[in-house]
Tab-separated table of C-alpha atoms in Angstrom:
chain	number	residue	atom	x	y	z
A	1301	GLY	CA	-8.583	-6.417	-7.553
A	1302	GLN	CA	-6.915	-4.976	-10.412
A	1303	GLN	CA	-2.990	-4.835	-10.332
A	1304	LEU	CA	-0.241	-3.399	-11.879
A	1305	ASN	CA	2.462	-5.348	-13.729
A	1306	GLN	CA	5.800	-5.195	-12.407
A	1307	SER	CA	9.205	-6.527	-13.867
A	1308	PRO	CA	11.046	-8.103	-12.635
A	1309	GLN	CA	9.276	-10.537	-9.903
A	1310	SER	CA	12.576	-10.472	-8.244
A	1311	MET	CA	16.072	-10.047	-8.486
A	1312	PHE	CA	19.454	-10.416	-6.799
A	1313	ILE	CA	22.200	-8.205	-7.307
A	1314	GLN	CA	25.888	-7.175	-6.211
A	1315	GLU	CA	26.067	-4.270	-3.463
A	1316	GLY	CA	27.200	-1.558	-5.699
A	1317	GLU	CA	25.099	-2.510	-8.666
A	1318	ASP	CA	22.641	-0.591	-10.267
A	1319	VAL	CA	19.163	-1.997	-10.168
A	1320	SER	CA	16.194	-1.055	-12.817
A	1321	MET	CA	12.361	-2.256	-12.625
A	1322	ASN	CA	9.305	-1.077	-14.096
A	1323	CYS	CA	5.327	-0.929	-13.871
A	1324	THR	CA	3.164	-1.316	-16.620
A	1325	SER	CA	-0.597	-0.744	-17.201
A	1326	SER	CA	-3.443	-1.323	-19.699
A	1327	SER	CA	-4.535	2.033	-18.350
A	1328	ILE	CA	-3.669	5.899	-18.324
A	1329	PHE	CA	-2.207	6.978	-15.345
A	1330	ASN	CA	-2.069	10.659	-13.972
A	1331	THR	CA	-0.175	9.930	-11.312
A	1332	TRP	CA	2.285	7.305	-10.516
A	1333	LEU	CA	3.814	6.430	-7.197
A	1334	TRP	CA	6.605	4.410	-5.614
A	1335	TYR	CA	6.816	2.591	-2.448
A	1336	LYS	CA	9.351	0.584	-0.763
A	1337	GLN	CA	8.028	-2.193	2.292
A	1338	ASP	CA	10.643	-3.437	4.628
A	1339	PRO	CA	9.728	-6.912	5.973
A	1340	GLY	CA	7.015	-6.134	8.738
A	1341	GLU	CA	6.721	-2.784	7.993
A	1342	GLY	CA	3.937	-1.037	6.071
A	1343	PRO	CA	5.187	0.493	2.604
A	1344	VAL	CA	7.069	3.693	2.817
A	1345	LEU	CA	6.379	6.422	-0.017
A	1346	LEU	CA	9.900	6.987	-1.984
A	1347	ILE	CA	9.153	9.244	-5.337
A	1348	ALA	CA	5.835	10.783	-6.376
A	1349	LEU	CA	5.531	11.485	-10.477
A	1350	TYR	CA	2.750	13.973	-11.321
A	1351	LYS	CA	3.024	13.956	-15.462
A	1352	ALA	CA	3.811	12.136	-18.412
A	1353	GLY	CA	8.228	12.216	-19.019
A	1354	GLU	CA	8.476	13.464	-15.496
A	1355	LEU	CA	11.619	12.317	-14.266
A	1356	THR	CA	12.216	12.731	-10.264
A	1357	SER	CA	15.119	11.759	-8.125
A	1358	ASN	CA	15.209	11.086	-4.084
A	1359	GLY	CA	18.940	10.222	-3.299
A	1360	ARG	CA	19.953	7.480	-5.220
A	1361	LEU	CA	16.817	6.655	-6.506
A	1362	THR	CA	15.410	8.127	-10.075
A	1363	ALA	CA	11.668	6.992	-11.097
A	1364	GLN	CA	10.275	8.553	-14.377
A	1365	PHE	CA	6.539	8.665	-15.158
A	1366	GLY	CA	6.251	6.791	-19.082
A	1367	ILE	CA	5.143	8.990	-22.245
A	1368	THR	CA	2.178	6.774	-22.631
A	1369	ARG	CA	0.934	7.372	-19.133
A	1370	LYS	CA	0.791	3.661	-18.855
A	1371	ASP	CA	4.339	2.876	-17.826
A	1372	SER	CA	6.908	3.942	-14.862
A	1373	PHE	CA	10.390	2.948	-14.331
A	1374	LEU	CA	12.416	2.897	-10.934
A	1375	ASN	CA	16.201	3.438	-10.925
A	1376	ILE	CA	18.612	2.882	-7.908
A	1377	SER	CA	22.146	3.548	-8.305
A	1378	ALA	CA	25.205	2.085	-6.619
A	1379	SER	CA	22.733	-0.561	-4.392
A	1380	ILE	CA	23.724	-1.201	-0.905
A	1381	PRO	CA	22.548	-3.718	1.628
A	1382	SER	CA	19.560	-1.481	2.851
A	1383	ASP	CA	17.935	-1.443	-0.374
A	1384	VAL	CA	16.845	-4.724	0.117
A	1385	GLY	CA	12.754	-4.928	0.532
A	1386	ILE	CA	9.916	-5.080	-2.045
A	1387	TYR	CA	9.205	-2.329	-4.546
A	1388	PHE	CA	5.739	-1.480	-5.345
A	1389	CYS	CA	4.329	1.171	-8.275
A	1390	ALA	CA	0.699	2.496	-7.692
A	1391	GLY	CA	-1.033	4.238	-10.101
A	1392	SER	CA	-4.307	6.488	-10.024
A	1393	THR	CA	-6.197	7.562	-12.828
A	1394	SER	CA	-8.495	10.189	-10.830
A	1395	GLY	CA	-5.264	11.805	-9.578
A	1396	THR	CA	-7.073	11.489	-5.856
A	1397	TYR	CA	-7.061	8.846	-3.334
A	1398	LYS	CA	-8.085	5.424	-5.201
A	1399	TYR	CA	-3.989	4.030	-6.121
A	1400	ILE	CA	-4.251	0.399	-7.829
A	1401	PHE	CA	-0.616	-1.293	-6.539
A	1402	GLY	CA	1.505	-3.105	-8.382
A	1403	THR	CA	2.451	-6.808	-7.852
A	1404	GLY	CA	5.853	-5.852	-6.331
A	1405	THR	CA	9.502	-6.184	-7.043
A	1406	ARG	CA	11.478	-8.362	-4.376
A	1407	LEU	CA	15.219	-6.780	-4.323
A	1408	LYS	CA	18.255	-8.651	-2.514
A	1409	VAL	CA	21.168	-7.226	-2.564
A	1410	LEU	CA	24.142	-9.647	-2.156
A	1411	ALA	CA	27.425	-7.880	-0.214
B	777	ASP	CA	5.313	13.001	14.517
B	778	ALA	CA	4.181	9.215	15.573
B	779	GLY	CA	2.794	8.279	12.293
B	780	VAL	CA	0.162	6.064	11.798
B	781	ILE	CA	-0.669	3.990	14.472
B	782	GLN	CA	-1.972	0.274	14.625
B	783	SER	CA	-3.214	-2.315	17.315
B	784	PRO	CA	-2.717	-5.024	17.680
B	785	ARG	CA	0.709	-5.645	15.751
B	786	HIS	CA	-0.608	-9.404	15.419
B	787	GLU	CA	-3.791	-11.269	16.085
B	788	VAL	CA	-4.714	-14.935	16.069
B	789	THR	CA	-8.331	-15.736	16.440
B	790	GLU	CA	-10.144	-18.485	15.974
B	791	MET	CA	-12.980	-18.709	13.114
B	792	GLY	CA	-16.009	-17.585	13.771
B	793	GLN	CA	-14.520	-15.025	16.409
B	794	GLU	CA	-14.737	-11.277	16.293
B	795	VAL	CA	-11.968	-9.336	15.602
B	796	THR	CA	-11.232	-5.575	15.811
B	797	LEU	CA	-8.404	-3.799	14.175
B	798	ARG	CA	-7.330	-0.053	15.451
B	799	CYS	CA	-5.927	2.463	13.914
B	800	LYS	CA	-5.052	6.179	14.888
B	801	PRO	CA	-3.680	7.924	11.786
B	802	ILE	CA	-1.307	11.036	12.014
B	803	SER	CA	-2.538	14.091	13.274
B	804	GLY	CA	-4.297	16.441	10.996
B	805	HIS	CA	-4.680	14.166	7.880
B	806	ASN	CA	-8.359	13.931	7.141
B	807	SER	CA	-8.398	10.711	4.661
B	808	LEU	CA	-8.108	7.056	6.350
B	809	PHE	CA	-7.813	3.823	4.068
B	810	TRP	CA	-7.702	0.252	5.340
B	811	TYR	CA	-6.056	-1.912	2.870
B	812	ARG	CA	-5.644	-5.676	2.767
B	813	GLN	CA	-2.357	-7.175	1.686
B	814	THR	CA	-2.007	-11.086	0.727
B	815	MET	CA	0.045	-13.074	-1.667
B	816	MET	CA	-2.188	-13.619	-4.104
B	817	ARG	CA	-4.179	-10.311	-4.182
B	818	GLY	CA	-1.200	-7.789	-3.317
B	819	LEU	CA	-2.620	-4.685	-1.732
B	820	GLU	CA	-6.370	-3.969	-2.185
B	821	LEU	CA	-7.977	-0.567	-0.933
B	822	LEU	CA	-10.607	-1.644	1.364
B	823	ILE	CA	-12.093	1.425	2.273
B	824	TYR	CA	-11.520	5.202	2.279
B	825	PHE	CA	-12.950	7.972	4.965
B	826	ASN	CA	-12.501	11.708	4.303
B	827	ASN	CA	-13.461	14.264	7.230
B	828	ASN	CA	-14.438	10.740	9.115
B	829	VAL	CA	-17.184	9.824	6.963
B	830	PRO	CA	-16.834	6.854	4.624
B	831	ILE	CA	-16.667	7.810	0.431
B	832	ASP	CA	-15.580	4.419	-1.296
B	833	ASP	CA	-16.301	0.942	0.783
B	834	SER	CA	-17.024	-0.631	-2.404
B	835	GLY	CA	-13.591	-2.646	-1.691
B	836	MET	CA	-14.959	-4.345	1.463
B	837	PRO	CA	-15.255	-7.940	0.751
B	838	GLU	CA	-18.109	-8.951	1.969
B	839	ASP	CA	-21.078	-7.854	4.843
B	840	ARG	CA	-19.084	-9.702	7.590
B	841	PHE	CA	-16.439	-6.440	7.247
B	842	SER	CA	-17.383	-3.142	8.798
B	843	ALA	CA	-15.211	0.084	9.152
B	844	LYS	CA	-16.039	3.093	11.614
B	845	MET	CA	-14.180	6.439	12.372
B	846	PRO	CA	-15.651	7.561	15.005
B	847	ASN	CA	-13.525	10.912	15.015
B	848	ALA	CA	-10.441	12.544	13.538
B	849	SER	CA	-7.724	10.608	15.635
B	850	PHE	CA	-9.411	6.765	15.411
B	851	SER	CA	-10.713	4.183	12.986
B	852	THR	CA	-11.631	0.584	13.443
B	853	LEU	CA	-12.215	-2.248	11.241
B	854	LYS	CA	-14.305	-5.283	12.280
B	855	ILE	CA	-14.373	-8.938	10.767
B	856	GLN	CA	-17.500	-10.697	12.394
B	857	PRO	CA	-17.305	-13.779	11.790
B	858	SER	CA	-13.957	-14.200	11.042
B	859	GLU	CA	-13.047	-16.882	8.472
B	860	PRO	CA	-9.801	-18.349	7.351
B	861	ARG	CA	-9.353	-16.763	4.371
B	862	ASP	CA	-9.515	-13.503	6.062
B	863	SER	CA	-5.683	-14.171	7.318
B	864	ALA	CA	-3.659	-11.101	5.793
B	865	VAL	CA	-1.918	-8.106	6.555
B	866	TYR	CA	-4.244	-5.225	7.455
B	867	PHE	CA	-2.512	-1.566	6.706
B	868	CYS	CA	-4.144	2.001	7.793
B	869	ALA	CA	-2.968	4.678	5.699
B	870	SER	CA	-3.916	8.510	6.486
B	871	SER	CA	-3.013	11.879	4.567
B	872	PRO	CA	-3.694	15.013	4.269
B	873	GLN	CA	-6.681	16.723	1.653
B	874	GLY	CA	-5.676	16.123	-1.625
B	875	ALA	CA	-2.083	14.838	-1.141
B	876	ARG	CA	-1.102	12.310	-3.415
B	877	GLY	CA	0.223	8.995	-1.677
B	878	TYR	CA	-0.175	8.500	2.077
B	879	THR	CA	1.835	7.586	5.382
B	880	PHE	CA	0.737	3.340	5.959
B	881	GLY	CA	0.807	1.896	9.591
B	882	SER	CA	2.879	-1.044	10.330
B	883	GLY	CA	-0.303	-3.042	9.974
B	884	THR	CA	-1.591	-5.960	11.769
B	885	ARG	CA	-1.323	-9.518	10.826
B	886	LEU	CA	-4.474	-11.324	11.317
B	887	THR	CA	-4.668	-15.164	11.618
B	888	VAL	CA	-7.835	-16.935	11.410
B	889	VAL	CA	-7.541	-20.863	12.576
């Protein structure tokens, strides 16, 4: 199926560092979601974005809905070991149920 | 809130056997989704139910796959006969009407040998 491109695919960072990742699409989306998946578990919703330019935070996480509506960004400040996992973006063109998921960014934090 | 409950967590079966995966959505959520996750294809939507009615099954790979939602608190995904290429993690997710984003279960890891 169709997927969104996420970058980087994986990254190792030191504890305390800030992290940035992004998601790009050839299609315009009306809603962007960011999920985190821990090993052996289902994805957990972190942040939802509803309009172009929107900037939303959830604790140390901040996500932005790109102005072009074809991209989105996620930043994690002052990373900690429990930030380890796979981060997925998901976009919807209809703003309803059908989301296309990104390829994922695997984050590893070195203590 | 117990979350979305899936069973079994792991299933190993032989090629050709029937496999049934089960899901109990969060109470009050009237939208239910079945997803499949593989390394090659990532997360793919298989089927979407709204108020127990299948709305979109365009993601169901072939006739070997079927899904039912007999009531608001239970859904099944059946594969008959199973094949090795069906090996994947299958997730069920649910959401309230009109919500953006949904809650996933912990998944069922299916291995067909």
